[in-house]
mmCIF file of C-alpha atoms and ligand atoms in Angstrom:
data_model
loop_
_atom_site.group_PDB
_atom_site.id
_atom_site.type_symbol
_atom_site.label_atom_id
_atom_site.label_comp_id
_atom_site.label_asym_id
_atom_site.label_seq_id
_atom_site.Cartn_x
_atom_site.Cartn_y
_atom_site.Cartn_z
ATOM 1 C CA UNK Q 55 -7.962 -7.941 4.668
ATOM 2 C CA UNK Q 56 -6.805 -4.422 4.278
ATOM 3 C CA UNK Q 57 -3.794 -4.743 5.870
ATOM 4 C CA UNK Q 58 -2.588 -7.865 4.061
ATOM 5 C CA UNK Q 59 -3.573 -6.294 0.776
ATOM 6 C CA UNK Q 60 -1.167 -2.998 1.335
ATOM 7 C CA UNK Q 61 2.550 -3.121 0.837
ATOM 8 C CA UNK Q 62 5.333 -4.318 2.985
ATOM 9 C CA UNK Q 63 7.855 -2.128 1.227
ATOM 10 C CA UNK Q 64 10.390 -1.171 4.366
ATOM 11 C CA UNK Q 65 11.848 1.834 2.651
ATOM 12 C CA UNK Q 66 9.270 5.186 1.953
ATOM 13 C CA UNK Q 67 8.175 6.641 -1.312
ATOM 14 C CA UNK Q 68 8.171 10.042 -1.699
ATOM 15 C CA UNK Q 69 6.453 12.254 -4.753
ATOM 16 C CA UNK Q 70 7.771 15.136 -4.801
ATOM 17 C CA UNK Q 71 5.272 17.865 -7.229
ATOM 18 C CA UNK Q 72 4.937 21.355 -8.001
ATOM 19 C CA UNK Q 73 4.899 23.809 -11.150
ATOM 20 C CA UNK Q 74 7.356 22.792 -13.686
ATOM 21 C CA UNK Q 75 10.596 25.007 -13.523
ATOM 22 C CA UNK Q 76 10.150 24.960 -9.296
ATOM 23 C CA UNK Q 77 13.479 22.304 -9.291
ATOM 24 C CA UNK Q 78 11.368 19.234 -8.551
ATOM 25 C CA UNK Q 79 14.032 17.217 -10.832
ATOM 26 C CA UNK Q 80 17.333 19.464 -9.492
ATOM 27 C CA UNK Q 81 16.248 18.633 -6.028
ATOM 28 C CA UNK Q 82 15.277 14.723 -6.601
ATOM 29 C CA UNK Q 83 18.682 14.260 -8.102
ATOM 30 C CA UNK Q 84 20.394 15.265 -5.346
ATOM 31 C CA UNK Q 85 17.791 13.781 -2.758
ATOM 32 C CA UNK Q 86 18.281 10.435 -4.400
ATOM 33 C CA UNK Q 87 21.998 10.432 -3.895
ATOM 34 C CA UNK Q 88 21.850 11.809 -0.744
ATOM 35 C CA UNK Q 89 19.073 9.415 0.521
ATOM 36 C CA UNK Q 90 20.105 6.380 -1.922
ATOM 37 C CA UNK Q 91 16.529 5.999 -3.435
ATOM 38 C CA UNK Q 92 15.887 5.160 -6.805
ATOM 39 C CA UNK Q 93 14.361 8.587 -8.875
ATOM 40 C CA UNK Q 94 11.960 8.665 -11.410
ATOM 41 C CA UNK Q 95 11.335 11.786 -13.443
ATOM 42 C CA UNK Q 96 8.134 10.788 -15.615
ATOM 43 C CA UNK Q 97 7.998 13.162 -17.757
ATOM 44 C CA UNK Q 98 11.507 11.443 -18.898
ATOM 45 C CA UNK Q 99 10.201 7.961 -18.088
ATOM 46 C CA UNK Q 100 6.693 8.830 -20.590
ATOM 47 C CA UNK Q 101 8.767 9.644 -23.470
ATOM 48 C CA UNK Q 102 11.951 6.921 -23.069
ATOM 49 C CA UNK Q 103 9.585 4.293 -22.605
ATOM 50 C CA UNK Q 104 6.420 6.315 -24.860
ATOM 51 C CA UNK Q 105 3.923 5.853 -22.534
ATOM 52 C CA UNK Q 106 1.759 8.581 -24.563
ATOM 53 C CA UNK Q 107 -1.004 8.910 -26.796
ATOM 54 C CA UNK Q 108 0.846 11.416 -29.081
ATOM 55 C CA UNK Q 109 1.829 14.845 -29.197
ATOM 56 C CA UNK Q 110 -0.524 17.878 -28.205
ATOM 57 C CA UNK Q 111 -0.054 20.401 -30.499
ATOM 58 C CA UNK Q 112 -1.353 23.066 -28.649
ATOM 59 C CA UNK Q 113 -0.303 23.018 -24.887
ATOM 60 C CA UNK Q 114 3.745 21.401 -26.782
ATOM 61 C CA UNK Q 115 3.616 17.870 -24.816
ATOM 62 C CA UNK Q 116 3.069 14.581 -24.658
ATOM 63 C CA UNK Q 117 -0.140 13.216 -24.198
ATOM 64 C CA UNK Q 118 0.760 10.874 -21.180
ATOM 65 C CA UNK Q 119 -1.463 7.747 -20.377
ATOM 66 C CA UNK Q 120 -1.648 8.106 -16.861
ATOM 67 C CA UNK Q 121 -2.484 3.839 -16.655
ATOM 68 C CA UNK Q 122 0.793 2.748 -18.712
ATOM 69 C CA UNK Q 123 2.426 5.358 -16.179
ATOM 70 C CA UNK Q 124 1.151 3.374 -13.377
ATOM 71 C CA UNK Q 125 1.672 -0.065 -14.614
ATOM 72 C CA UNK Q 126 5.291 0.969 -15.583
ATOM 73 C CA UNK Q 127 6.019 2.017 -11.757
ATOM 74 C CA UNK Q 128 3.602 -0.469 -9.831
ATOM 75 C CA UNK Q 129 6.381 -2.944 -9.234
ATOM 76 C CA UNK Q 130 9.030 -0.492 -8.100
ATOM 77 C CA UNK Q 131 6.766 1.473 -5.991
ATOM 78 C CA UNK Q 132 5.845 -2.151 -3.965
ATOM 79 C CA UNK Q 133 9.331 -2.079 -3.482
ATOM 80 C CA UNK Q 134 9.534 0.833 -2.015
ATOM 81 C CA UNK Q 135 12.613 3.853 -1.589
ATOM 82 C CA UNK Q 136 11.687 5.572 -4.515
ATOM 83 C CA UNK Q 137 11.667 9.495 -5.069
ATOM 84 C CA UNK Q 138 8.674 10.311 -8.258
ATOM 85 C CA UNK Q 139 8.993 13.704 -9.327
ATOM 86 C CA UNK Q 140 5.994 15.278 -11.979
ATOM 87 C CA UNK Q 141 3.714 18.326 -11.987
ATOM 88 C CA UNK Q 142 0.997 16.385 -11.370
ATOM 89 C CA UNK Q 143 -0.419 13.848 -8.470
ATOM 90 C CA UNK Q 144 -3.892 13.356 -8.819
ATOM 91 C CA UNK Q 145 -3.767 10.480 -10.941
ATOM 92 C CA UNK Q 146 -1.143 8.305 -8.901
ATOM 93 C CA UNK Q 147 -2.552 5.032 -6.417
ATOM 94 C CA UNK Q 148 -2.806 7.000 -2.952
ATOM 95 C CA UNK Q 149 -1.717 3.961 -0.915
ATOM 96 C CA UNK Q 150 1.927 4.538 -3.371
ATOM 97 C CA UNK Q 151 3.187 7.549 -1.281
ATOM 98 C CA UNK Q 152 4.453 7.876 2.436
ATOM 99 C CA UNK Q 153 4.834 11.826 1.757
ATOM 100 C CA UNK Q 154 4.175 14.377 -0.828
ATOM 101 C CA UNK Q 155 6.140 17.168 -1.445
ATOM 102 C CA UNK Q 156 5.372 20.495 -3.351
ATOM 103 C CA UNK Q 157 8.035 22.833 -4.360
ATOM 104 C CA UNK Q 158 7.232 26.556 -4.267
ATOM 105 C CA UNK Q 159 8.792 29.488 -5.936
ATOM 106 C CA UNK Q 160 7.796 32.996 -6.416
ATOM 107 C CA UNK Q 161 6.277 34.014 -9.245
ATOM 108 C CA UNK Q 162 9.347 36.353 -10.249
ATOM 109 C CA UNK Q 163 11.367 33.666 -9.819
ATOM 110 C CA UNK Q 164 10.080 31.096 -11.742
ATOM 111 C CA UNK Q 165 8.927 33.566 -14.344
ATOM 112 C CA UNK Q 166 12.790 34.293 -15.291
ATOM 113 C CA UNK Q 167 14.018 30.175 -14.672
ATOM 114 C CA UNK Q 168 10.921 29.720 -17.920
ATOM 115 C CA UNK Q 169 11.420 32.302 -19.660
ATOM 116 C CA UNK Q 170 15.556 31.341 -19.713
ATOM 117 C CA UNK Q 171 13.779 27.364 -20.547
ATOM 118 C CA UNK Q 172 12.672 29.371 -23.724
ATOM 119 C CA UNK Q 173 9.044 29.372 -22.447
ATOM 120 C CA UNK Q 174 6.702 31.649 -23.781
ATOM 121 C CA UNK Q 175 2.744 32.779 -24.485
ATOM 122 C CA UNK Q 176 0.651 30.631 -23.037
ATOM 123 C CA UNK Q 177 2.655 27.984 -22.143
ATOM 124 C CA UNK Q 178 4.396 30.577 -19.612
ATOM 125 C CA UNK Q 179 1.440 32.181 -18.219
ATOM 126 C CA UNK Q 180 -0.436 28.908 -17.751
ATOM 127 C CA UNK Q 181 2.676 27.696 -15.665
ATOM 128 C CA UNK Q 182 2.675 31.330 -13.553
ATOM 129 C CA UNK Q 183 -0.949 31.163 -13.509
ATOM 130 C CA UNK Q 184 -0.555 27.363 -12.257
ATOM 131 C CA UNK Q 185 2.002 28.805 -9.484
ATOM 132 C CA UNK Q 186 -0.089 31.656 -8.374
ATOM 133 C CA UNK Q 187 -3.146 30.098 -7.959
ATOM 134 C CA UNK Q 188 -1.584 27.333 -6.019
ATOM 135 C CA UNK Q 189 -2.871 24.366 -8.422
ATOM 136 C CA UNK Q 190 -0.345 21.436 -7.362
ATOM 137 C CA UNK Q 191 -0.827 22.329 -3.663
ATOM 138 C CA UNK Q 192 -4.501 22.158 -3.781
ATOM 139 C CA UNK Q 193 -4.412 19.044 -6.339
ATOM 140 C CA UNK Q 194 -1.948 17.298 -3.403
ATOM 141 C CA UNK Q 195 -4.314 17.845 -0.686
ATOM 142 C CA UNK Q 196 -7.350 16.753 -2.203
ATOM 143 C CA UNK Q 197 -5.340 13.723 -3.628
ATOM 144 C CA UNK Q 198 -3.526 12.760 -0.210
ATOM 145 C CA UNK Q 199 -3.970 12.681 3.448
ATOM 146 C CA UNK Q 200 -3.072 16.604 4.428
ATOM 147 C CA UNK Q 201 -0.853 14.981 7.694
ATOM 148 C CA UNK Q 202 1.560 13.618 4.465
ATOM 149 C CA UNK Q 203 1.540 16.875 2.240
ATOM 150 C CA UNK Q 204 4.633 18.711 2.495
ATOM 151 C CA UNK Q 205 5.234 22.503 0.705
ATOM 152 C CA UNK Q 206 8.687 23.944 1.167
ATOM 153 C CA UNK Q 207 10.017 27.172 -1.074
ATOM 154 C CA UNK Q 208 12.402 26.437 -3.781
ATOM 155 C CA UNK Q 209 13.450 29.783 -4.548
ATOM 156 C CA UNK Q 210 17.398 29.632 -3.875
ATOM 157 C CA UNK Q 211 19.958 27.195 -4.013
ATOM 158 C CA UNK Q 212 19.795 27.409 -0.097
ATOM 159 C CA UNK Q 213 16.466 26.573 -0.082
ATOM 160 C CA UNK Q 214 17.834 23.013 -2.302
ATOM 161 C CA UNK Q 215 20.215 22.392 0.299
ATOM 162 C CA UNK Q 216 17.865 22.853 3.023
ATOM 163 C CA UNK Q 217 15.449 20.831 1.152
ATOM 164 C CA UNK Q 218 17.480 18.006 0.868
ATOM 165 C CA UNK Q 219 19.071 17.763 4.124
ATOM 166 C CA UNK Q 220 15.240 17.887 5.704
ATOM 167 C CA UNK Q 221 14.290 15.161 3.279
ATOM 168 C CA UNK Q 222 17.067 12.991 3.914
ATOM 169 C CA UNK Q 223 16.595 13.440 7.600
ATOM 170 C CA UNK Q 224 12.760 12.443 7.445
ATOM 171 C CA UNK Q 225 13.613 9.104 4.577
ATOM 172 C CA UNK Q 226 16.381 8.046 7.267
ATOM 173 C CA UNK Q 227 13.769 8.263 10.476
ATOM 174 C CA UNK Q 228 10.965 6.613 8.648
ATOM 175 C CA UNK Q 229 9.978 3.122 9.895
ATOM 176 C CA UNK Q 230 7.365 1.041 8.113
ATOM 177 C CA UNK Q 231 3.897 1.693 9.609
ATOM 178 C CA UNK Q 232 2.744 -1.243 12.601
ATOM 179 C CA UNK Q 233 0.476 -3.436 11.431
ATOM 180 C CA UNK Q 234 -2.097 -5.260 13.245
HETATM 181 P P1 DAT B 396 11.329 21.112 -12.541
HETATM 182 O O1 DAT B 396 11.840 19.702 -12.504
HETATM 183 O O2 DAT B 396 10.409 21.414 -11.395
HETATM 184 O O3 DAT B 396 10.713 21.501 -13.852
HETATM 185 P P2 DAT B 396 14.145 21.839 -12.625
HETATM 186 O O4 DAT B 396 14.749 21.026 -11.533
HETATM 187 O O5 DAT B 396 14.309 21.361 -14.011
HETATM 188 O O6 DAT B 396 12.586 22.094 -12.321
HETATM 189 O O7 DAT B 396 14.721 23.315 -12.457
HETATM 190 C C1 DAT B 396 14.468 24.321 -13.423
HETATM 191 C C2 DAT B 396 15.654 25.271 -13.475
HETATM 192 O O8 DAT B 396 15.724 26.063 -12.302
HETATM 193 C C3 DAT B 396 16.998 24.584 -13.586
HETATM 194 O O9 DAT B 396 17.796 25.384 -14.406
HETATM 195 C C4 DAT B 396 17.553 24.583 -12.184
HETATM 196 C C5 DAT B 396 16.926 25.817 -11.587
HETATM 197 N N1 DAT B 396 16.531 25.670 -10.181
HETATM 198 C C6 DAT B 396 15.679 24.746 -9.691
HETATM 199 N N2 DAT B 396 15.476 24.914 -8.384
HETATM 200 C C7 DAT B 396 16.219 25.978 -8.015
HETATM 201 C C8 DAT B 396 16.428 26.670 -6.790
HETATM 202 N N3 DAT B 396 15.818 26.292 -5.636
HETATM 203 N N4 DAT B 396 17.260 27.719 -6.780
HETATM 204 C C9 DAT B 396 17.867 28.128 -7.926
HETATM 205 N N5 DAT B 396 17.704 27.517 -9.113
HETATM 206 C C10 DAT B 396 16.892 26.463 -9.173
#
């Protein structure tokens, strides 16, 4: 049945997306501490454990294999109290996450935290472009139940604060769902 085929896990997992340089992996950090989850930054996990197909030259990245990403987390995420942090979602097992955050920062904001990253061209203006036009929101959303979606600004070190204390509130409250 459906129920006996989802996971028992009695602790949440949260993804927590956005535009790179909106503090995804500043605020995990500290969220995992403060909440005493596990954190996994894939971007880190694809090239430590090369789950790629190569380097593309023109957008300067990894080609990550979304399915060796997946196998390489499947156990853990049965598990359960685990905090995932990438700028994508879409290609993640639904059933994995209890919520979804997406950092937000304005555009002047996270135009200065790139540019001092040393981004620039087109690899800057595609990750404004990706911020303006709302891209990891809208990916979230059509990737997730919208009840589980969660934006919240990241344009101060308040805002991180805030951010975490919120999060740690809601990972403390949550109780696995009742099943029939
Ligand atoms: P991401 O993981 O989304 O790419 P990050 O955590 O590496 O972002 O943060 C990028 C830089 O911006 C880093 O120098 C820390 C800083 N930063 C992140 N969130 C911030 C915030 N809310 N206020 C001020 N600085 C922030």
């Amino acid at each position: 049945s459906r129920s006996r085929s989802r996971s028992r896990r009695v602790r949440p997992n949260v993804l927590v997306t956005g535009t790179p340089g909106t503090g995804k992996t500043t605020m995990s950090s500290l969220l995992a501490d403060a909440a005493a989850m596990r954190h996994f930054n894939v971007g880190d996990l694809v090239r430590q454990k090369g789950l790629h197909d190569g380097w593309d030259d023109h957008l300067h990245c990894h080609v990550i294999n979304e399915d060796m990403v997946c196998d390489e987390l499947e156990d853990s995420m049965e598990e359960g109290g685990n905090i995932v942090d990438y700028h994508g979602c879409d290609f993640f097992p639904e059933r994995w996450f209890d919520l979804v955050v997406v950092l937000q920062t304005d555009n002047s904001v996270l135009h200065d935290r790139l540019t001092s990253r040393g981004y620039m061209g087109a690899k800057l203006t595609n990750n404004i472009e990706c911020e303006i036009f709302q891209v990891l929101l809208e990916e979230a959303r059509e990737s997730y139940a919208s009840e589980i979606v969660m934006p919240l600004h990241s344009n101060n070190v308040e805002d991180i604060s805030r951010n975490v204390a919120t999060l740690t509130e809601w990972i403390n409250n949550w109780r696995p769902p009742v099943r029939l």
